[in-house]
Amino acid sequence: NIFMIEKKKTELYQELGLQARDLRFQHLMSIATRNNRIIMRMEFLKAVITPEFLLILDYRNLNLEHWLFNELASQLAGEGQLVTYSLPFEFRAIEAILQYRISKLQGRLNTLQPQILETLEALVDPKLLSVDRSKLHILLQNGKSLSELETDLKVFKETILEILDEEELIEELCLSKWTDPQVFEESTSGIDHAEEMELLLENYYRQAEDLANEARELRVLIDDSESIIFINLDSHRNVMMRLNLQLTMGTFSLSLFGLIGVAFGMNLESSLEEDPRIFWLVTGIMFLGSGLIWRRLLSFLGRHLEPPLPPHVPAVLKKSQPAAGRVEIKNNLKAETFGLSRSTLTNP
């Protein structure tokens, strides 16, 4: 049975037997027990679980109507895919809330993963000479969303881990074991409710751990892709700088031998301007000298831009070191043997 009620906080506290501080929900994610009641908060979802009913607080502004009326009812009635359908009511309620939270986290990861992969594939392209700023903006937004998802997964895991580390907390979550004598007799006859609750929490902790590993892999992929992007940009920048340097050297070469043309263009009278072949001779000398200087400058640039080779260790040095060690050991052994023989002769 699903129904909606509206009550004041004071009336709700009195009916549930709780204090005002119990329903303040100070943490984003928490699972606690008060007066045989389980108080859960999974970010925006606030719930109170008793052995008879599940109370969802302030659900109108959270878009939970589809989950409440179409999925949750069948899960609590044992018609869903919950593995705790044969256990008491609080087991089904806890698993339904945890499954809802894990599905939301999984959905966020499934939305982010293709967007991040598509953006990285567009950015990590060696043919691109520049980076698209719109793609970088999308990657920045997706990175922030991924960081928020990692934080939510971490808090979810820590919340469950705090309960798994305390056996008393696990026992307190089994409400029907202490309120219903028949359930308590069944648990003593072979069904350990505390163990079932521990297995239930471990299952969702493992699912959160798997999601955290996938998010961590995406984070590593983003970091590696950023390194590749920076390497590509540096390589293109180096090419442009080298081209600029080559053009500068070519300009310097032409300017250097262009002084000859400047000298002949000063309108000074000499006997050389009367010779018709002197123009081609001077022009050829200018271009030839500029080309030679430019080639020398390029060879000088190539020698200084090549990476240095590792130092070469001669093979003779490698062989001579162990040999010297062996000779020294043999000499020591000979000296020791001579000393022993000398002592044996002098003792008698």
mmCIF file with all atom_site columns, N, CA and C in Angstrom, residues 5-52:
data_model
loop_
_atom_site.group_PDB
_atom_site.id
_atom_site.type_symbol
_atom_site.label_atom_id
_atom_site.label_alt_id
_atom_site.label_comp_id
_atom_site.label_asym_id
_atom_site.label_entity_id
_atom_site.label_seq_id
_atom_site.pdbx_PDB_ins_code
_atom_site.Cartn_x
_atom_site.Cartn_y
_atom_site.Cartn_z
_atom_site.occupancy
_atom_site.B_iso_or_equiv
_atom_site.pdbx_formal_charge
_atom_site.auth_seq_id
_atom_site.auth_comp_id
_atom_site.auth_asym_id
_atom_site.auth_atom_id
_atom_site.pdbx_PDB_model_num
ATOM 1   N N  . ILE A 1 5  ? 1.081  11.381 3.037  1.00 0.00 ? 5  ILE A N  1
ATOM 2   C CA . ILE A 1 5  ? 0.597  12.064 4.231  1.00 0.00 ? 5  ILE A CA 1
ATOM 3   C C  . ILE A 1 5  ? 1.336  13.388 4.388  1.00 0.00 ? 5  ILE A C  1
ATOM 4   N N  . GLU A 1 6  ? 0.695  14.318 5.035  1.00 0.00 ? 6  GLU A N  1
ATOM 5   C CA . GLU A 1 6  ? 1.298  15.601 5.365  1.00 0.00 ? 6  GLU A CA 1
ATOM 6   C C  . GLU A 1 6  ? 1.127  15.831 6.869  1.00 0.00 ? 6  GLU A C  1
ATOM 7   N N  . LYS A 1 7  ? 2.238  15.999 7.554  1.00 0.00 ? 7  LYS A N  1
ATOM 8   C CA . LYS A 1 7  ? 2.212  16.179 9.003  1.00 0.00 ? 7  LYS A CA 1
ATOM 9   C C  . LYS A 1 7  ? 3.262  17.178 9.408  1.00 0.00 ? 7  LYS A C  1
ATOM 10  N N  . LYS A 1 8  ? 3.063  17.745 10.548 1.00 0.00 ? 8  LYS A N  1
ATOM 11  C CA . LYS A 1 8  ? 4.075  18.622 11.124 1.00 0.00 ? 8  LYS A CA 1
ATOM 12  C C  . LYS A 1 8  ? 5.233  17.790 11.652 1.00 0.00 ? 8  LYS A C  1
ATOM 13  N N  . LYS A 1 9  ? 6.354  18.455 11.792 1.00 0.00 ? 9  LYS A N  1
ATOM 14  C CA . LYS A 1 9  ? 7.535  17.734 12.258 1.00 0.00 ? 9  LYS A CA 1
ATOM 15  C C  . LYS A 1 9  ? 7.361  17.211 13.672 1.00 0.00 ? 9  LYS A C  1
ATOM 16  N N  . THR A 1 10 ? 6.742  17.994 14.514 1.00 0.00 ? 10 THR A N  1
ATOM 17  C CA . THR A 1 10 ? 6.559  17.550 15.910 1.00 0.00 ? 10 THR A CA 1
ATOM 18  C C  . THR A 1 10 ? 5.680  16.311 15.983 1.00 0.00 ? 10 THR A C  1
ATOM 19  N N  . GLU A 1 11 ? 4.609  16.279 15.190 1.00 0.00 ? 11 GLU A N  1
ATOM 20  C CA . GLU A 1 11 ? 3.747  15.088 15.179 1.00 0.00 ? 11 GLU A CA 1
ATOM 21  C C  . GLU A 1 11 ? 4.494  13.876 14.634 1.00 0.00 ? 11 GLU A C  1
ATOM 22  N N  . LEU A 1 12 ? 5.322  14.111 13.610 1.00 0.00 ? 12 LEU A N  1
ATOM 23  C CA . LEU A 1 12 ? 6.081  12.991 13.042 1.00 0.00 ? 12 LEU A CA 1
ATOM 24  C C  . LEU A 1 12 ? 7.097  12.455 14.043 1.00 0.00 ? 12 LEU A C  1
ATOM 25  N N  . TYR A 1 13 ? 7.762  13.328 14.777 1.00 0.00 ? 13 TYR A N  1
ATOM 26  C CA . TYR A 1 13 ? 8.711  12.870 15.796 1.00 0.00 ? 13 TYR A CA 1
ATOM 27  C C  . TYR A 1 13 ? 8.012  12.001 16.833 1.00 0.00 ? 13 TYR A C  1
ATOM 28  N N  . GLN A 1 14 ? 6.835  12.448 17.276 1.00 0.00 ? 14 GLN A N  1
ATOM 29  C CA . GLN A 1 14 ? 6.128  11.699 18.321 1.00 0.00 ? 14 GLN A CA 1
ATOM 30  C C  . GLN A 1 14 ? 5.661  10.333 17.821 1.00 0.00 ? 14 GLN A C  1
ATOM 31  N N  . GLU A 1 15 ? 5.170  10.275 16.595 1.00 0.00 ? 15 GLU A N  1
ATOM 32  C CA . GLU A 1 15 ? 4.704  8.980  16.076 1.00 0.00 ? 15 GLU A CA 1
ATOM 33  C C  . GLU A 1 15 ? 5.861  8.002  15.874 1.00 0.00 ? 15 GLU A C  1
ATOM 34  N N  . LEU A 1 16 ? 6.983  8.502  15.416 1.00 0.00 ? 16 LEU A N  1
ATOM 35  C CA . LEU A 1 16 ? 8.130  7.623  15.187 1.00 0.00 ? 16 LEU A CA 1
ATOM 36  C C  . LEU A 1 16 ? 8.938  7.358  16.447 1.00 0.00 ? 16 LEU A C  1
ATOM 37  N N  . GLY A 1 17 ? 8.687  8.109  17.507 1.00 0.00 ? 17 GLY A N  1
ATOM 38  C CA . GLY A 1 17 ? 9.479  7.943  18.724 1.00 0.00 ? 17 GLY A CA 1
ATOM 39  C C  . GLY A 1 17 ? 10.906 8.426  18.579 1.00 0.00 ? 17 GLY A C  1
ATOM 40  N N  . LEU A 1 18 ? 11.100 9.494  17.805 1.00 0.00 ? 18 LEU A N  1
ATOM 41  C CA . LEU A 1 18 ? 12.436 10.033 17.553 1.00 0.00 ? 18 LEU A CA 1
ATOM 42  C C  . LEU A 1 18 ? 12.541 11.441 18.113 1.00 0.00 ? 18 LEU A C  1
ATOM 43  N N  . GLN A 1 19 ? 13.760 11.923 18.153 1.00 0.00 ? 19 GLN A N  1
ATOM 44  C CA . GLN A 1 19 ? 14.024 13.284 18.571 1.00 0.00 ? 19 GLN A CA 1
ATOM 45  C C  . GLN A 1 19 ? 14.181 14.181 17.339 1.00 0.00 ? 19 GLN A C  1
ATOM 46  N N  . ALA A 1 20 ? 14.130 15.480 17.575 1.00 0.00 ? 20 ALA A N  1
ATOM 47  C CA . ALA A 1 20 ? 14.251 16.418 16.451 1.00 0.00 ? 20 ALA A CA 1
ATOM 48  C C  . ALA A 1 20 ? 15.616 16.319 15.790 1.00 0.00 ? 20 ALA A C  1
ATOM 49  N N  . ARG A 1 21 ? 16.653 16.053 16.584 1.00 0.00 ? 21 ARG A N  1
ATOM 50  C CA . ARG A 1 21 ? 17.996 15.977 16.018 1.00 0.00 ? 21 ARG A CA 1
ATOM 51  C C  . ARG A 1 21 ? 18.191 14.742 15.141 1.00 0.00 ? 21 ARG A C  1
ATOM 52  N N  . ASP A 1 22 ? 17.313 13.729 15.324 1.00 0.00 ? 22 ASP A N  1
ATOM 53  C CA . ASP A 1 22 ? 17.481 12.511 14.538 1.00 0.00 ? 22 ASP A CA 1
ATOM 54  C C  . ASP A 1 22 ? 17.140 12.719 13.064 1.00 0.00 ? 22 ASP A C  1
ATOM 55  N N  . LEU A 1 23 ? 16.236 13.656 12.760 1.00 0.00 ? 23 LEU A N  1
ATOM 56  C CA . LEU A 1 23 ? 15.793 13.881 11.388 1.00 0.00 ? 23 LEU A CA 1
ATOM 57  C C  . LEU A 1 23 ? 16.328 15.185 10.802 1.00 0.00 ? 23 LEU A C  1
ATOM 58  N N  . ARG A 1 24 ? 17.434 15.660 11.330 1.00 0.00 ? 24 ARG A N  1
ATOM 59  C CA . ARG A 1 24 ? 18.042 16.854 10.741 1.00 0.00 ? 24 ARG A CA 1
ATOM 60  C C  . ARG A 1 24 ? 18.894 16.516 9.519  1.00 0.00 ? 24 ARG A C  1
ATOM 61  N N  . PHE A 1 25 ? 19.360 15.280 9.409  1.00 0.00 ? 25 PHE A N  1
ATOM 62  C CA . PHE A 1 25 ? 20.112 14.822 8.239  1.00 0.00 ? 25 PHE A CA 1
ATOM 63  C C  . PHE A 1 25 ? 21.293 15.749 7.972  1.00 0.00 ? 25 PHE A C  1
ATOM 64  N N  . GLN A 1 26 ? 22.216 15.752 8.920  1.00 0.00 ? 26 GLN A N  1
ATOM 65  C CA . GLN A 1 26 ? 23.361 16.653 8.809  1.00 0.00 ? 26 GLN A CA 1
ATOM 66  C C  . GLN A 1 26 ? 24.363 16.200 7.751  1.00 0.00 ? 26 GLN A C  1
ATOM 67  N N  . HIS A 1 27 ? 24.401 14.906 7.442  1.00 0.00 ? 27 HIS A N  1
ATOM 68  C CA . HIS A 1 27 ? 25.373 14.376 6.470  1.00 0.00 ? 27 HIS A CA 1
ATOM 69  C C  . HIS A 1 27 ? 24.678 14.093 5.148  1.00 0.00 ? 27 HIS A C  1
ATOM 70  N N  . LEU A 1 28 ? 25.453 14.175 4.067  1.00 0.00 ? 28 LEU A N  1
ATOM 71  C CA . LEU A 1 28 ? 24.894 13.886 2.754  1.00 0.00 ? 28 LEU A CA 1
ATOM 72  C C  . LEU A 1 28 ? 24.541 12.414 2.588  1.00 0.00 ? 28 LEU A C  1
ATOM 73  N N  . MET A 1 29 ? 25.333 11.549 3.207  1.00 0.00 ? 29 MET A N  1
ATOM 74  C CA . MET A 1 29 ? 25.062 10.112 3.166  1.00 0.00 ? 29 MET A CA 1
ATOM 75  C C  . MET A 1 29 ? 25.280 9.546  4.552  1.00 0.00 ? 29 MET A C  1
ATOM 76  N N  . SER A 1 30 ? 24.267 8.869  5.054  1.00 0.00 ? 30 SER A N  1
ATOM 77  C CA . SER A 1 30 ? 24.375 8.304  6.405  1.00 0.00 ? 30 SER A CA 1
ATOM 78  C C  . SER A 1 30 ? 23.361 7.184  6.552  1.00 0.00 ? 30 SER A C  1
ATOM 79  N N  . ILE A 1 31 ? 23.727 6.222  7.372  1.00 0.00 ? 31 ILE A N  1
ATOM 80  C CA . ILE A 1 31 ? 22.842 5.115  7.756  1.00 0.00 ? 31 ILE A CA 1
ATOM 81  C C  . ILE A 1 31 ? 22.992 4.948  9.260  1.00 0.00 ? 31 ILE A C  1
ATOM 82  N N  . ALA A 1 32 ? 21.923 5.211  10.003 1.00 0.00 ? 32 ALA A N  1
ATOM 83  C CA . ALA A 1 32 ? 21.974 5.151  11.467 1.00 0.00 ? 32 ALA A CA 1
ATOM 84  C C  . ALA A 1 32 ? 20.683 4.539  11.991 1.00 0.00 ? 32 ALA A C  1
ATOM 85  N N  . THR A 1 33 ? 20.723 4.087  13.242 1.00 0.00 ? 33 THR A N  1
ATOM 86  C CA . THR A 1 33 ? 19.567 3.500  13.914 1.00 0.00 ? 33 THR A CA 1
ATOM 87  C C  . THR A 1 33 ? 19.252 4.304  15.158 1.00 0.00 ? 33 THR A C  1
ATOM 88  N N  . ARG A 1 34 ? 17.954 4.557  15.379 1.00 0.00 ? 34 ARG A N  1
ATOM 89  C CA . ARG A 1 34 ? 17.464 5.256  16.561 1.00 0.00 ? 34 ARG A CA 1
ATOM 90  C C  . ARG A 1 34 ? 16.134 4.639  16.969 1.00 0.00 ? 34 ARG A C  1
ATOM 91  N N  . ASN A 1 35 ? 16.066 4.141  18.185 1.00 0.00 ? 35 ASN A N  1
ATOM 92  C CA . ASN A 1 35 ? 14.807 3.640  18.749 1.00 0.00 ? 35 ASN A CA 1
ATOM 93  C C  . ASN A 1 35 ? 14.142 2.618  17.823 1.00 0.00 ? 35 ASN A C  1
ATOM 94  N N  . ASN A 1 36 ? 14.926 1.648  17.391 1.00 0.00 ? 36 ASN A N  1
ATOM 95  C CA . ASN A 1 36 ? 14.453 0.589  16.499 1.00 0.00 ? 36 ASN A CA 1
ATOM 96  C C  . ASN A 1 36 ? 13.927 1.157  15.176 1.00 0.00 ? 36 ASN A C  1
ATOM 97  N N  . ARG A 1 37 ? 14.551 2.238  14.706 1.00 0.00 ? 37 ARG A N  1
ATOM 98  C CA . ARG A 1 37 ? 14.242 2.837  13.420 1.00 0.00 ? 37 ARG A CA 1
ATOM 99  C C  . ARG A 1 37 ? 15.561 3.036  12.660 1.00 0.00 ? 37 ARG A C  1
ATOM 100 N N  . ILE A 1 38 ? 15.521 2.814  11.374 1.00 0.00 ? 38 ILE A N  1
ATOM 101 C CA . ILE A 1 38 ? 16.700 3.039  10.534 1.00 0.00 ? 38 ILE A CA 1
ATOM 102 C C  . ILE A 1 38 ? 16.498 4.360  9.803  1.00 0.00 ? 38 ILE A C  1
ATOM 103 N N  . ILE A 1 39 ? 17.426 5.275  9.972  1.00 0.00 ? 39 ILE A N  1
ATOM 104 C CA . ILE A 1 39 ? 17.368 6.590  9.347  1.00 0.00 ? 39 ILE A CA 1
ATOM 105 C C  . ILE A 1 39 ? 18.452 6.625  8.269  1.00 0.00 ? 39 ILE A C  1
ATOM 106 N N  . MET A 1 40 ? 18.025 6.793  7.024  1.00 0.00 ? 40 MET A N  1
ATOM 107 C CA . MET A 1 40 ? 18.949 6.769  5.892  1.00 0.00 ? 40 MET A CA 1
ATOM 108 C C  . MET A 1 40 ? 18.848 8.064  5.112  1.00 0.00 ? 40 MET A C  1
ATOM 109 N N  . ARG A 1 41 ? 20.009 8.499  4.619  1.00 0.00 ? 41 ARG A N  1
ATOM 110 C CA . ARG A 1 41 ? 20.040 9.619  3.684  1.00 0.00 ? 41 ARG A CA 1
ATOM 111 C C  . ARG A 1 41 ? 21.056 9.308  2.603  1.00 0.00 ? 41 ARG A C  1
ATOM 112 N N  . MET A 1 42 ? 20.585 9.334  1.366  1.00 0.00 ? 42 MET A N  1
ATOM 113 C CA . MET A 1 42 ? 21.442 9.173  0.202  1.00 0.00 ? 42 MET A CA 1
ATOM 114 C C  . MET A 1 42 ? 21.346 10.437 -0.631 1.00 0.00 ? 42 MET A C  1
ATOM 115 N N  . GLU A 1 43 ? 22.145 11.420 -0.238 1.00 0.00 ? 43 GLU A N  1
ATOM 116 C CA . GLU A 1 43 ? 22.154 12.748 -0.828 1.00 0.00 ? 43 GLU A CA 1
ATOM 117 C C  . GLU A 1 43 ? 20.787 13.401 -0.651 1.00 0.00 ? 43 GLU A C  1
ATOM 118 N N  . PHE A 1 44 ? 19.938 13.455 -1.700 1.00 0.00 ? 44 PHE A N  1
ATOM 119 C CA . PHE A 1 44 ? 18.648 14.125 -1.573 1.00 0.00 ? 44 PHE A CA 1
ATOM 120 C C  . PHE A 1 44 ? 17.551 13.199 -1.064 1.00 0.00 ? 44 PHE A C  1
ATOM 121 N N  . LEU A 1 45 ? 17.786 11.920 -1.075 1.00 0.00 ? 45 LEU A N  1
ATOM 122 C CA . LEU A 1 45 ? 16.785 10.964 -0.632 1.00 0.00 ? 45 LEU A CA 1
ATOM 123 C C  . LEU A 1 45 ? 16.882 10.774 0.879  1.00 0.00 ? 45 LEU A C  1
ATOM 124 N N  . LYS A 1 46 ? 15.781 11.084 1.592  1.00 0.00 ? 46 LYS A N  1
ATOM 125 C CA . LYS A 1 46 ? 15.720 10.935 3.048  1.00 0.00 ? 46 LYS A CA 1
ATOM 126 C C  . LYS A 1 46 ? 14.637 9.914  3.370  1.00 0.00 ? 46 LYS A C  1
ATOM 127 N N  . ALA A 1 47 ? 14.975 8.942  4.185  1.00 0.00 ? 47 ALA A N  1
ATOM 128 C CA . ALA A 1 47 ? 14.048 7.846  4.459  1.00 0.00 ? 47 ALA A CA 1
ATOM 129 C C  . ALA A 1 47 ? 14.170 7.392  5.906  1.00 0.00 ? 47 ALA A C  1
ATOM 130 N N  . VAL A 1 48 ? 13.049 6.881  6.433  1.00 0.00 ? 48 VAL A N  1
ATOM 131 C CA . VAL A 1 48 ? 12.990 6.263  7.753  1.00 0.00 ? 48 VAL A CA 1
ATOM 132 C C  . VAL A 1 48 ? 12.382 4.880  7.565  1.00 0.00 ? 48 VAL A C  1
ATOM 133 N N  . ILE A 1 49 ? 13.068 3.865  8.053  1.00 0.00 ? 49 ILE A N  1
ATOM 134 C CA . ILE A 1 49 ? 12.647 2.480  7.861  1.00 0.00 ? 49 ILE A CA 1
ATOM 135 C C  . ILE A 1 49 ? 12.265 1.897  9.211  1.00 0.00 ? 49 ILE A C  1
ATOM 136 N N  . THR A 1 50 ? 11.124 1.264  9.247  1.00 0.00 ? 50 THR A N  1
ATOM 137 C CA . THR A 1 50 ? 10.660 0.521  10.420 1.00 0.00 ? 50 THR A CA 1
ATOM 138 C C  . THR A 1 50 ? 10.382 -0.911 9.986  1.00 0.00 ? 50 THR A C  1
ATOM 139 N N  . PRO A 1 51 ? 10.106 -1.820 10.917 1.00 0.00 ? 51 PRO A N  1
ATOM 140 C CA . PRO A 1 51 ? 9.786  -3.199 10.502 1.00 0.00 ? 51 PRO A CA 1
ATOM 141 C C  . PRO A 1 51 ? 8.498  -3.312 9.707  1.00 0.00 ? 51 PRO A C  1
ATOM 142 N N  . GLU A 1 52 ? 7.659  -2.264 9.690  1.00 0.00 ? 52 GLU A N  1
ATOM 143 C CA . GLU A 1 52 ? 6.368  -2.343 8.995  1.00 0.00 ? 52 GLU A CA 1
ATOM 144 C C  . GLU A 1 52 ? 6.285  -1.475 7.756  1.00 0.00 ? 52 GLU A C  1
#
